[in-house]
XYZ file of C-alpha atoms in Angstrom:
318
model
C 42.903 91.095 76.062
C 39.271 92.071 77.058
C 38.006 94.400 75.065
C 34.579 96.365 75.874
C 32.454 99.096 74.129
C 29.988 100.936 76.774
C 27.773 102.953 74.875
C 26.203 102.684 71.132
C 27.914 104.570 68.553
C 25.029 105.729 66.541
C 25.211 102.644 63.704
C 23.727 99.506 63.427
C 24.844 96.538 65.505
C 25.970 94.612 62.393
C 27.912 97.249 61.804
C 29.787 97.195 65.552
C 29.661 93.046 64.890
C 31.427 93.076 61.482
C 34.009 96.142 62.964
C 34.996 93.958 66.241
C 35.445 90.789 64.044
C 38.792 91.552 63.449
C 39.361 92.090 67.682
C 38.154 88.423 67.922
C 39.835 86.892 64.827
C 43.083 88.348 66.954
C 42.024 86.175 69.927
C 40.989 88.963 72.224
C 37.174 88.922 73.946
C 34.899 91.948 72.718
C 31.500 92.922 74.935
C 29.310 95.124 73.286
C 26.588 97.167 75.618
C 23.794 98.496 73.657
C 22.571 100.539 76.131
C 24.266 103.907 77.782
C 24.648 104.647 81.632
C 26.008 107.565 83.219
C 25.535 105.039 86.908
C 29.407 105.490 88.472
C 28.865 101.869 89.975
C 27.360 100.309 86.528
C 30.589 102.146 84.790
C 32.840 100.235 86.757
C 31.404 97.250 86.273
C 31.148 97.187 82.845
C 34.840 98.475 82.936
C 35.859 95.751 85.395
C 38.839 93.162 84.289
C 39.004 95.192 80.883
C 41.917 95.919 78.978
C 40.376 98.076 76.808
C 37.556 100.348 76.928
C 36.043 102.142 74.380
C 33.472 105.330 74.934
C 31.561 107.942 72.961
C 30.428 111.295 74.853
C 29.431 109.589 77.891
C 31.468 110.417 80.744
C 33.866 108.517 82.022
C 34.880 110.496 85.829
C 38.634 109.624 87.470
C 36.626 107.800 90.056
C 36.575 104.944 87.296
C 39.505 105.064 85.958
C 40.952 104.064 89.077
C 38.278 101.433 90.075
C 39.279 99.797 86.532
C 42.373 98.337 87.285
C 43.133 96.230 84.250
C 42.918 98.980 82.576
C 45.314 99.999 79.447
C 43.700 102.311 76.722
C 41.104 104.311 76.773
C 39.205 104.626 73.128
C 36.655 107.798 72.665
C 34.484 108.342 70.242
C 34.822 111.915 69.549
C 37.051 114.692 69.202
C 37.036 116.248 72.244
C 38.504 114.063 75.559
C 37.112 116.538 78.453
C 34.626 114.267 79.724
C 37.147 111.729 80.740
C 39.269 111.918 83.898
C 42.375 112.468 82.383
C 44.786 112.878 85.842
C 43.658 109.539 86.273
C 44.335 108.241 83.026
C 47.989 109.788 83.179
C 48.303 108.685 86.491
C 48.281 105.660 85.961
C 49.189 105.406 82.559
C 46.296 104.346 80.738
C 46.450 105.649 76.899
C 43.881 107.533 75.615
C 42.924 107.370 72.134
C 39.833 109.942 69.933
C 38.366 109.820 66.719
C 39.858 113.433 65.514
C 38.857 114.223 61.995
C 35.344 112.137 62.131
C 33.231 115.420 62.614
C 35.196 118.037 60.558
C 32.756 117.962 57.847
C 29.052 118.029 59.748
C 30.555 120.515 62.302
C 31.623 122.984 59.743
C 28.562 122.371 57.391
C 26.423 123.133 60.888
C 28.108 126.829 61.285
C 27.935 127.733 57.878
C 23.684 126.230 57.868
C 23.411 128.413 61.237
C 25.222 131.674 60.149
C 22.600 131.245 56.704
C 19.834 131.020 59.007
C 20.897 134.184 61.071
C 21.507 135.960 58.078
C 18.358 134.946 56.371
C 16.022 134.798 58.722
C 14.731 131.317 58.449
C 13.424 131.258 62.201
C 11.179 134.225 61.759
C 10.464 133.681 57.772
C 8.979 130.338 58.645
C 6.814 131.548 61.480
C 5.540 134.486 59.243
C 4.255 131.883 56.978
C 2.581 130.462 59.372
C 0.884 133.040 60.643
C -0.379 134.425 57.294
C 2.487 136.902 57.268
C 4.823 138.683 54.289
C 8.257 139.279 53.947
C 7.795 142.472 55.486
C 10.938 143.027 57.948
C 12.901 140.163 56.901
C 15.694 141.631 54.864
C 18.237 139.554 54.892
C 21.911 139.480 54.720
C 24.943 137.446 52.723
C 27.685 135.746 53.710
C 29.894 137.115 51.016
C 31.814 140.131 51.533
C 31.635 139.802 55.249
C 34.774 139.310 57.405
C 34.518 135.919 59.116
C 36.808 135.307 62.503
C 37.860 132.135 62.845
C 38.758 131.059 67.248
C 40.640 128.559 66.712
C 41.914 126.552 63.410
C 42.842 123.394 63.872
C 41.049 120.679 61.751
C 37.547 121.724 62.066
C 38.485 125.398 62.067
C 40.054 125.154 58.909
C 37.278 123.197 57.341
C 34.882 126.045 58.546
C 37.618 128.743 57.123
C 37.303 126.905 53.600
C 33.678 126.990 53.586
C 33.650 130.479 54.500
C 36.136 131.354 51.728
C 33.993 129.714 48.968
C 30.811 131.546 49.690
C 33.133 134.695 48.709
C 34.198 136.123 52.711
C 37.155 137.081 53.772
C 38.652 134.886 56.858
C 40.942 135.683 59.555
C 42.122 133.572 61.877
C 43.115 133.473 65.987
C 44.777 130.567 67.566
C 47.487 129.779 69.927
C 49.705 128.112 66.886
C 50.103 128.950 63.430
C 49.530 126.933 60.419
C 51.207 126.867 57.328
C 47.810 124.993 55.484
C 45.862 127.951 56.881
C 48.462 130.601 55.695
C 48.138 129.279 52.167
C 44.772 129.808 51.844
C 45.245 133.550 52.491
C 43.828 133.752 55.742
C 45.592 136.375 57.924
C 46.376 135.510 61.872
C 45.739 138.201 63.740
C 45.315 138.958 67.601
C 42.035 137.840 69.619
C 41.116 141.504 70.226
C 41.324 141.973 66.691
C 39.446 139.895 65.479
C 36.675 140.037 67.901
C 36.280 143.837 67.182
C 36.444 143.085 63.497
C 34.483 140.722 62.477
C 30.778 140.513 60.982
C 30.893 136.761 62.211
C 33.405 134.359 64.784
C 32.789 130.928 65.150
C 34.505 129.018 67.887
C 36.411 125.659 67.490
C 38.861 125.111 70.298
C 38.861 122.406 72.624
C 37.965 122.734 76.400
C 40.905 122.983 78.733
C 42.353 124.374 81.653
C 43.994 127.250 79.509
C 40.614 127.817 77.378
C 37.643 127.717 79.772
C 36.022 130.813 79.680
C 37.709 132.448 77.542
C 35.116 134.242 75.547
C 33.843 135.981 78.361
C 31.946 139.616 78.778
C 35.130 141.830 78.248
C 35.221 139.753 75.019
C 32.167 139.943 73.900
C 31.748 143.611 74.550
C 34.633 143.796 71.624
C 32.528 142.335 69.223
C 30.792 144.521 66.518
C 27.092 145.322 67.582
C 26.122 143.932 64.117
C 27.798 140.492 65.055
C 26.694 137.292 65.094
C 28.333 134.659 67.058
C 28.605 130.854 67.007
C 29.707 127.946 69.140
C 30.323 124.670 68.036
C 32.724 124.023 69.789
C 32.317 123.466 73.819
C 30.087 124.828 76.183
C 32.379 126.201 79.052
C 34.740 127.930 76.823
C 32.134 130.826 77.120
C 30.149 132.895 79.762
C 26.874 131.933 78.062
C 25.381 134.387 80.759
C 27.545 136.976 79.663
C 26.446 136.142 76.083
C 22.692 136.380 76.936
C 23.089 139.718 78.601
C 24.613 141.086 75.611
C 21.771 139.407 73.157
C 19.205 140.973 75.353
C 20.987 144.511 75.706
C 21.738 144.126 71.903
C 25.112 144.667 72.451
C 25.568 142.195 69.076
C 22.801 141.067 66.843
C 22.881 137.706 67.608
C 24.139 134.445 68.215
C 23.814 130.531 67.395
C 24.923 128.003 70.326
C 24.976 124.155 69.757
C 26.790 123.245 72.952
C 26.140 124.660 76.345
C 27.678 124.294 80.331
C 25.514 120.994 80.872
C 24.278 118.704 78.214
C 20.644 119.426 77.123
C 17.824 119.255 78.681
C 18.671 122.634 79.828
C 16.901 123.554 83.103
C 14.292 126.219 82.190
C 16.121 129.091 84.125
C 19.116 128.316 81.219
C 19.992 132.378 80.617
C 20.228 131.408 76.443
C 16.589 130.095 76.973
C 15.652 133.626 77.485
C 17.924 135.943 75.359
C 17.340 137.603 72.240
C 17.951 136.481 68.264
C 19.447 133.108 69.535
C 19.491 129.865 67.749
C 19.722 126.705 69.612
C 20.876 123.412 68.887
C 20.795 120.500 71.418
C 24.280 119.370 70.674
C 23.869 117.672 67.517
C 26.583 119.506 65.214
C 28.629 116.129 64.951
C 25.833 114.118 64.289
C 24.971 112.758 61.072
C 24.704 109.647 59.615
C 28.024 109.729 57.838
C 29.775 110.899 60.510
C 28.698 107.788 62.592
C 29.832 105.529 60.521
C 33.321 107.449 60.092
C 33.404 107.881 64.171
C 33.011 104.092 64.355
C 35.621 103.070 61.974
C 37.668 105.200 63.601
C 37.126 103.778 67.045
C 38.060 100.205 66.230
C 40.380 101.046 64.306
C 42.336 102.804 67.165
C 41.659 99.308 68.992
C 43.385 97.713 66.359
C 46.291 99.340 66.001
C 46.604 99.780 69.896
C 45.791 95.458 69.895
C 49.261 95.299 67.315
C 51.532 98.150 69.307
C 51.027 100.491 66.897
C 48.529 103.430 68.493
C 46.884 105.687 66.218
C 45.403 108.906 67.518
C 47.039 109.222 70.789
C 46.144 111.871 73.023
C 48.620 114.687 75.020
C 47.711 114.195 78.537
């Protein structure tokens, strides 16, 4: 089979040489493009006469799924598959594959570093150095003792629950099934209204689908306590992030940190989060450390693998 990857993955290309030699000691042709397009027409070319393609974040539209007519299995790079024209891939039965699990640990370690900057002020702290200043008006606030919601709890949710739990919070939890693994912990499932008017902070990790875009939207958010802060690491269009700006700038809650957005950054300047109050932005880099580049990659070809032997790993629902 022809096997191609479209996009680096964030590690070394030893690394991608020494993880494909197993692909060629199978007999199967590997291409490796160290370069990323987002070109429809380059896409398909690269994706031409391939068996196999394998993808990170970049976006792969229906348009070339169905240009790519060799095409078998589909191999992404992340957790979430919403940048990848999946009626096309079911279609015409092309299996897709992600690398669920890879991020669990940076994505949770980024809420719980962004709901310690909220809380402590390390945004306004570091610019009253600067400027000569004092602690004067920066009191901050802890984590423990608060009452953490929890949108969400599959993998990454859970991870973010646990965290939560050892800095001494309690956790509830919302989600559309319940979890035996979360119920042992002592974390308490309780309605979405609930915990949106509940909780001191909510931190959002579902995926981004039909049944979950826009779901946190300005009836929502006006449930939330005004002394709530709110966090998205999760996926942009899952919230009215002009909703959410209103409500920073009407201090309807105290504030708010956003890694992911509608669009991928650059954000165009008129961006309402740009503008609103007590906001912390992140350009989309909650899954991105170095370990988790090297776990994302293993994962990747090893989903190849196992797809190369008829025995897929990581399959997706279409």
């Amino acid at each position: 089979m022809n096997i191609s990857l479209l996009e680096p993955l964030g590690v070394s290309e030893d690394m991608i040489e020494a993880l494909a030699r197993p692909i060629r000691e199978m007999g199967h042709n590997f291409t490796y493009y160290d370069n990323k397009t987002t070109d429809i027409s380059e896409l398909i070319k690269r994706s031409s006469a391939q068996d196999v393609v394998m993808i990170a974040n970049n976006k792969y539209p229906a348009e070339v799924v169905n240009a790519s007519e060799d095409l078998k299995m589909l191999a992404v790079a992340f957790t979430g598959i919403d940048h990848v024209g999946l009626s096309a891939c079911k279609e015409r039965g092309v299996m897709v594959c992600n690398c669920a699990g890879y991020s669990d640990i940076c994505v949770s370690e980024q809420v719980i570093g962004m709901a310690i900057s909220l809380y402590r002020c390390f945004s306004a702290c570091d610019d009253s150095v600067r400027r000569g200043g004092t602690s004067y008006g920066l009191t901050g606030q802890e984590i423990r003792g608060k009452r953490v919601g929890i949108i969400g709890c599959g993998h990454i949710g859970l991870m973010t629950a646990r965290l939560f739990l050892a800095f001494g919070a309690t956790v509830v939890a919302y989600a559309r099934h319940e979890r035996d693994e979360v119920k042992a912990l002592g974390i308490k499932y309780v309605s979405l209204d609930e915990l949106l008017s509940t909780s001191d902070i909510i931190s959002l990790h579902t995926p981004n689908n039909a049944s979950t875009k826009g779901m946190i939207g300005k009836n929502e958010i006006a449930k939330m306590k005004k002394s709530a802060i709110f966090i998205n690491c999760a996926r942009g269009p899952i919230v009215d992030n002009a909703a959410l700006a209103d409500a920073l700038n009407e201090e309807k809650i105290a504030a708010a940190a956003i890694d992911v957005f509608d669009t991928e950054p650059p954000l165009d300047a008129d961006y309402p989060l740009l503008n609103a109050k007590n906001t912390l932005l992140t350009p989309h880099v909650a899954f991105l450390t170095k370990e988790a580049m090297v776990r994302r990659a293993e994962i990747e070809f090893d989903n190849v693998v196992a797809f190369l032997k008829g025995k897929p790993e990581n399959v997706c629902t279409l």
